[in-house]
Every structure is written in structure tokens, then in C-alpha cells.
Amino acid sequence: MTEAQIKNAIEKFEALVREQNERSDRIKAQGDFVDYEKLDKIIIGVCGGDGIGPIITKESARVLEYMLADKVKEGKVEFKVIDGLTIENRVAANKAIPDDVMEELKACHVILKGPTTTPQAGDPWPNIESANVAMRKALDLFANVRPVKIPEDGIDWTFFRENTEGAYAVGSKGVNVTDDLAMDFVVTTTEGSERIAKLAYEYAKKNKKERVSIITKANIIKTTDGKFLNLCKNIGKDYPEITTDEWYIDITTAKLIDPKRRKDFKVFILPNLYGDIITDEAAEFMGGVGTAGSANIGKKYAMFEAIHGSAPRMIKEGRGQYADPCSMLRASVMLLSHIGEQEKADLLEKALDKCLYEEKKYQITGRDTGCTCSEFGDYVMDTVRAMCE
């Protein structure tokens, strides 16, 4: 290794340090989370996306509009339809999110977003950035929240994955020092760690979850994972009614498949990479990624979505009306909770559990062997009505 190669690597690292320090300063300047109770009106953007996205998003929005009808009538909630996030529109603008669509999104407080197509090799589309990634960056949606619930197995998990730091913060900015040596970097900031921890503990408190588990590899990745762990534990001290424990990521993956131990887990806080891996493992318990809802939350904005893709094949084969809205309906539960409508969130969650796990009067198969998306939406609303009587 030559002195020139070492100097070049140091210069690149210095640039990354300055960049991330500036980002940390921007986080500090953001202030606290939006207090939805203090808003005169909450604007909910309904952004269908493409593929099956508009179908399942429309159905979920219909359920939300029914459950929030009183708030809409009082002028405290407004639904705003945003149509411009189709793959065709994004390609025409040659942007992950066209400028006019971004302005519409920023005019909302929370967004119910359908799946969007991200082009890959072999697609007829140009290689534009993922709309999800672009939205997370533009709106600083630092927390990826995914619930996994299987009542018959005693599983009731909610994962809070840090969305902007860890191994992914500068994932495309590693340094090839020489032909024989390459280095990537992990980023942990005080502000980034504390805000994900506070969000997780507040969720646990509001939803009566008695345990929060902090997942790291702090015994090996001592500096960044150690910082993340200690900061989260410090936040936990403000919630004495909640039990805080800590686990290493490797043993956590093992304990999730232990029928006895996995029932103890409730809320998880994880750095980016670990959260990415383990939430996909967890979703398999519930039937795969197509069954789970997800939230991307920031201090100013929040976006709620399915965690599966846009299923263009279903549209191509004319099966779009049979798309499963359950992932979007689960995301709608999270949306209601986030804006302070916890009783309605609990009601919708109980109705979904009853429809999916107890009565099972209608089942979705993705084909004409099962019910349509709108029929299942009607079933959920009828169940909500019956539970209110």
C-alpha cells in the first residue's frame, strides 16, 4: 500500500465524517415530534402507487374514511388523493418522485401509500431510484415500523428498525483503498439513536406493551452498536413501567423460532441492517411479506404502506380485483394509532383478527377461488359495525 493510497482513503473518510456530522446537526435542529392533538386538521394523503397498489390502497382508504367519518364531518381530518406516483409518471419525469407529487406529499401530515414498482435489470423501464427510498430521504422517515401478529402462536411483535443510519447510511460510499483492501462504514449518532428509541417506547406505552428488547451485536461491534445500545437503555429509564432487555442479533434470530421464548418478545429496537434482515424472517411466521403492514415515521411526516411489491403480474393476468388488502389494512391500524386514534386502531385490529383468524367467512386467494378485495373490505367494515353494536 502506497502513501498516496492511504492519503486518498483518509480524504474520502474525512468527507464522510463531515457529511454525517452535518446530518447530525440537521437532526438536532428538527425539534420534537408533531403533536397531532394540536393540529386544527390532520391531512391524510392517499397515494395509490401502481400495479395492485391503487386497488388495495383504495380499499384501505375506504375503511379509514368509514372509521374516521366523525372526524371528517367535524373538519378535523381531510383525505387527499395523490395520483402521480405511477411508474409511467415517474419515468416520464425521470425521477423517483416527480416534483409536483413531492409537493403534494409534503402538504400532508400522514400518507397511506400503495406499492410502487422499482425497475430492475430486464424491465422495460429506465433505472430510476426506488420511490420508497426517495420518500424516506426527502421526508426524513427515520423509523421503519413493522408489526407481526399470530394470536394462536402467542406472537405479538412490533419492530422499530432505524431507517437512516447504521450500515446503510453510507452504503454506497465505501472506500476501495487498494485492489486488496475495501472498507465500509457504520454510522451511529446520538440524535438518530435517541429518536428511534423514544418512538419505540412511546408506542409500547400507548399500546400497553410491557417489554422492549434492544437488539445489537455490541459485544463485537463495540463502538457504534455499543453507543446505540447505551442510548436506547437510557431512554428506557424514562419508562419504568416497561421492562427493558437486551439481546444480540444472532441469538435473537434463534429465539424467534423457539416456541417458548418467542412469546416473551413484544417491541424490538434495532439498527438498520439487523432490522432489515430480522423483519423479513419475522414476516414469514405470519405467511410472508405479503401479509404485513409497515410504517415509515419521522418527526414531521409519516408514511404507512404494505411491505410487498406492486405485483404487476396480477394486473397483467387480470387478477387485480382479487388482490389482498390485509397488509394495507394492517398499515391503516398503525396510521390510526399514530394520529392518536388508539381506540379506533384497536377496534380495526380486533376486526381484522376476527376476519382472518376466527370467523374466516371470506378468504382471499389472489384468484377467483377467493373473494375480491372490495368484498373483503366490506367484510371488515361489517365486522367493525357489529363490534360497535
Tab-separated table of C-alpha atoms in Angstrom, residues 170-352:
chain	number	residue	atom	x	y	z
A	170	VAL	CA	-23.183	5.474	3.614
A	171	GLY	CA	-23.615	2.072	1.993
A	172	SER	CA	-22.661	3.342	-1.463
A	173	LYS	CA	-19.710	5.388	-0.192
A	174	GLY	CA	-17.263	2.776	0.987
A	175	VAL	CA	-13.607	3.053	0.021
A	176	ASN	CA	-11.588	0.712	-2.173
A	177	VAL	CA	-8.259	1.550	-0.551
A	178	THR	CA	-6.309	-0.839	-2.798
A	179	ASP	CA	-7.131	-3.803	-5.001
A	180	ASP	CA	-6.712	-5.927	-1.859
A	181	LEU	CA	-8.474	-3.751	0.729
A	182	ALA	CA	-12.015	-2.340	0.785
A	183	MET	CA	-13.734	-0.644	3.735
A	184	ASP	CA	-17.333	0.286	4.506
A	185	PHE	CA	-18.561	2.334	7.440
A	186	VAL	CA	-21.264	2.135	10.115
A	187	VAL	CA	-22.835	5.365	11.397
A	188	THR	CA	-24.464	5.893	14.794
A	189	THR	CA	-25.446	9.316	16.126
A	190	THR	CA	-26.859	10.316	19.482
A	191	GLU	CA	-29.833	12.066	17.868
A	192	GLY	CA	-30.587	9.189	15.483
A	193	SER	CA	-30.486	6.574	18.221
A	194	GLU	CA	-32.484	8.537	20.784
A	195	ARG	CA	-35.331	9.389	18.428
A	196	ILE	CA	-35.904	5.767	17.327
A	197	ALA	CA	-35.773	4.643	20.975
A	198	LYS	CA	-38.215	7.311	22.126
A	199	LEU	CA	-40.642	6.379	19.354
A	200	ALA	CA	-40.474	2.691	20.287
A	201	TYR	CA	-41.027	3.297	23.999
A	202	GLU	CA	-43.896	5.709	23.337
A	203	TYR	CA	-45.515	3.076	21.130
A	204	ALA	CA	-45.074	0.445	23.844
A	205	LYS	CA	-46.617	2.777	26.411
A	206	LYS	CA	-49.631	3.710	24.261
A	207	ASN	CA	-50.276	0.126	23.194
A	208	LYS	CA	-49.748	-1.405	26.645
A	209	LYS	CA	-46.735	-3.495	25.603
A	210	GLU	CA	-44.828	-4.417	28.727
A	211	ARG	CA	-41.409	-5.273	27.215
A	212	VAL	CA	-38.909	-3.552	24.900
A	213	SER	CA	-35.924	-5.536	23.589
A	214	ILE	CA	-32.839	-3.759	22.233
A	215	ILE	CA	-31.077	-5.829	19.568
A	216	THR	CA	-27.396	-5.256	18.697
A	217	LYS	CA	-24.044	-7.003	18.344
A	218	ALA	CA	-22.459	-4.702	20.926
A	219	ASN	CA	-20.104	-7.412	22.199
A	220	ILE	CA	-18.268	-7.309	18.850
A	221	ILE	CA	-19.256	-4.020	17.176
A	222	LYS	CA	-18.388	-2.179	20.363
A	223	THR	CA	-18.321	1.457	19.293
A	224	THR	CA	-21.410	2.018	17.132
A	225	ASP	CA	-23.588	-0.848	18.394
A	226	GLY	CA	-22.421	-0.103	21.933
A	227	LYS	CA	-23.450	3.534	21.565
A	228	PHE	CA	-26.842	2.541	20.122
A	229	LEU	CA	-27.442	0.094	22.989
A	230	ASN	CA	-26.489	2.512	25.765
A	231	LEU	CA	-28.529	5.390	24.351
A	232	CYS	CA	-31.622	3.195	23.971
A	233	LYS	CA	-31.214	1.886	27.523
A	234	ASN	CA	-31.012	5.455	28.804
A	235	ILE	CA	-34.274	6.332	27.069
A	236	GLY	CA	-35.795	3.214	28.629
A	237	LYS	CA	-35.127	4.622	32.109
A	238	ASP	CA	-37.858	7.195	31.426
A	239	TYR	CA	-40.384	4.341	31.171
A	240	PRO	CA	-40.046	2.406	34.447
A	241	GLU	CA	-43.330	0.585	33.850
A	242	ILE	CA	-41.774	-1.132	30.809
A	243	THR	CA	-39.222	-3.946	31.130
A	244	THR	CA	-36.119	-3.334	29.004
A	245	ASP	CA	-33.859	-6.177	27.979
A	246	GLU	CA	-31.005	-6.523	25.506
A	247	TRP	CA	-30.159	-9.270	23.045
A	248	TYR	CA	-27.500	-9.955	20.435
A	249	ILE	CA	-28.829	-10.239	16.915
A	250	ASP	CA	-27.582	-13.799	16.354
A	251	ILE	CA	-29.294	-15.303	19.407
A	252	THR	CA	-32.419	-13.235	18.694
A	253	THR	CA	-32.851	-14.923	15.312
A	254	ALA	CA	-32.651	-18.267	17.114
A	255	LYS	CA	-35.081	-17.340	19.895
A	256	LEU	CA	-37.715	-16.140	17.422
A	257	ILE	CA	-38.181	-19.756	16.354
A	258	ASP	CA	-38.238	-21.041	19.954
A	259	PRO	CA	-41.950	-21.626	20.719
A	260	LYS	CA	-41.405	-20.942	24.429
A	261	ARG	CA	-39.168	-17.869	24.343
A	262	ARG	CA	-40.633	-16.032	21.352
A	263	LYS	CA	-43.843	-15.277	23.256
A	264	ASP	CA	-41.854	-13.046	25.627
A	265	PHE	CA	-40.865	-10.567	22.898
A	266	LYS	CA	-43.124	-7.553	22.302
A	267	VAL	CA	-41.335	-4.462	20.956
A	268	PHE	CA	-37.889	-4.500	19.327
A	269	ILE	CA	-35.445	-1.655	18.641
A	270	LEU	CA	-32.791	-2.471	16.043
A	271	PRO	CA	-30.117	-0.753	13.945
A	272	ASN	CA	-30.765	-0.655	10.213
A	273	LEU	CA	-29.061	-3.818	8.924
A	274	TYR	CA	-30.290	-6.129	11.695
A	275	GLY	CA	-33.805	-4.748	11.356
A	276	ASP	CA	-33.832	-5.312	7.615
A	277	ILE	CA	-32.921	-8.976	7.995
A	278	ILE	CA	-34.956	-9.955	11.020
A	279	THR	CA	-38.220	-8.288	9.962
A	280	ASP	CA	-38.309	-10.435	6.820
A	281	GLU	CA	-37.699	-13.525	8.954
A	282	ALA	CA	-40.475	-12.459	11.321
A	283	ALA	CA	-42.949	-11.802	8.498
A	284	GLU	CA	-42.572	-15.428	7.370
A	285	PHE	CA	-44.269	-16.542	10.579
A	286	MET	CA	-47.376	-14.641	9.523
A	287	GLY	CA	-47.411	-16.010	5.988
A	288	GLY	CA	-44.734	-13.950	4.262
A	289	VAL	CA	-44.082	-10.303	3.469
A	290	GLY	CA	-47.422	-10.040	1.676
A	291	THR	CA	-49.323	-10.202	4.967
A	292	ALA	CA	-47.628	-7.438	6.944
A	293	GLY	CA	-48.130	-3.702	7.102
A	294	SER	CA	-45.414	-1.173	7.683
A	295	ALA	CA	-44.871	2.423	8.761
A	296	ASN	CA	-42.074	4.859	7.962
A	297	ILE	CA	-42.134	7.570	10.609
A	298	GLY	CA	-40.336	10.877	11.009
A	299	LYS	CA	-40.797	13.812	13.337
A	300	LYS	CA	-42.796	15.828	10.798
A	301	TYR	CA	-44.174	13.227	8.392
A	302	ALA	CA	-45.260	9.581	8.463
A	303	MET	CA	-45.985	7.117	5.668
A	304	PHE	CA	-47.905	3.834	6.027
A	305	GLU	CA	-47.708	1.034	3.467
A	306	ALA	CA	-47.712	-2.650	2.633
A	307	ILE	CA	-44.263	-4.255	2.707
A	308	HIS	CA	-44.816	-6.217	-0.506
A	309	GLY	CA	-44.411	-5.051	-4.089
A	310	SER	CA	-46.811	-3.869	-6.774
A	311	ALA	CA	-47.473	-7.368	-8.226
A	312	PRO	CA	-47.566	-6.318	-11.918
A	313	ARG	CA	-48.149	-9.955	-12.885
A	314	MET	CA	-51.548	-9.931	-11.168
A	315	ILE	CA	-52.530	-6.888	-13.222
A	316	LYS	CA	-51.199	-8.433	-16.433
A	317	GLU	CA	-53.224	-11.593	-15.800
A	318	GLY	CA	-56.385	-9.634	-14.980
A	319	ARG	CA	-56.464	-10.674	-11.316
A	320	GLY	CA	-56.037	-7.255	-9.739
A	321	GLN	CA	-59.519	-7.212	-8.191
A	322	TYR	CA	-58.522	-10.274	-6.129
A	323	ALA	CA	-55.514	-8.549	-4.531
A	324	ASP	CA	-55.219	-8.935	-0.756
A	325	PRO	CA	-55.733	-5.632	1.133
A	326	CYS	CA	-54.727	-7.059	4.522
A	327	SER	CA	-51.214	-5.609	4.515
A	328	MET	CA	-52.622	-2.156	3.799
A	329	LEU	CA	-55.343	-2.631	6.409
A	330	ARG	CA	-52.675	-3.540	8.975
A	331	ALA	CA	-50.840	-0.370	7.968
A	332	SER	CA	-54.109	1.523	8.486
A	333	VAL	CA	-54.227	0.260	12.078
A	334	MET	CA	-50.797	1.788	12.592
A	335	LEU	CA	-51.898	5.046	10.959
A	336	LEU	CA	-54.855	5.370	13.335
A	337	SER	CA	-52.632	4.734	16.337
A	338	HIS	CA	-50.047	7.238	15.112
A	339	ILE	CA	-52.519	10.114	14.810
A	340	GLY	CA	-53.907	9.472	18.295
A	341	GLU	CA	-56.984	7.411	17.407
A	342	GLN	CA	-55.940	4.472	19.563
A	343	GLU	CA	-59.451	3.180	20.315
A	344	LYS	CA	-60.231	3.047	16.603
A	345	ALA	CA	-56.883	1.418	15.907
A	346	ASP	CA	-57.642	-1.277	18.485
A	347	LEU	CA	-61.120	-1.773	17.010
A	348	LEU	CA	-59.819	-2.199	13.457
A	349	GLU	CA	-57.097	-4.581	14.627
A	350	LYS	CA	-59.633	-6.713	16.516
A	351	ALA	CA	-61.923	-6.736	13.477
A	352	LEU	CA	-59.060	-7.874	11.231
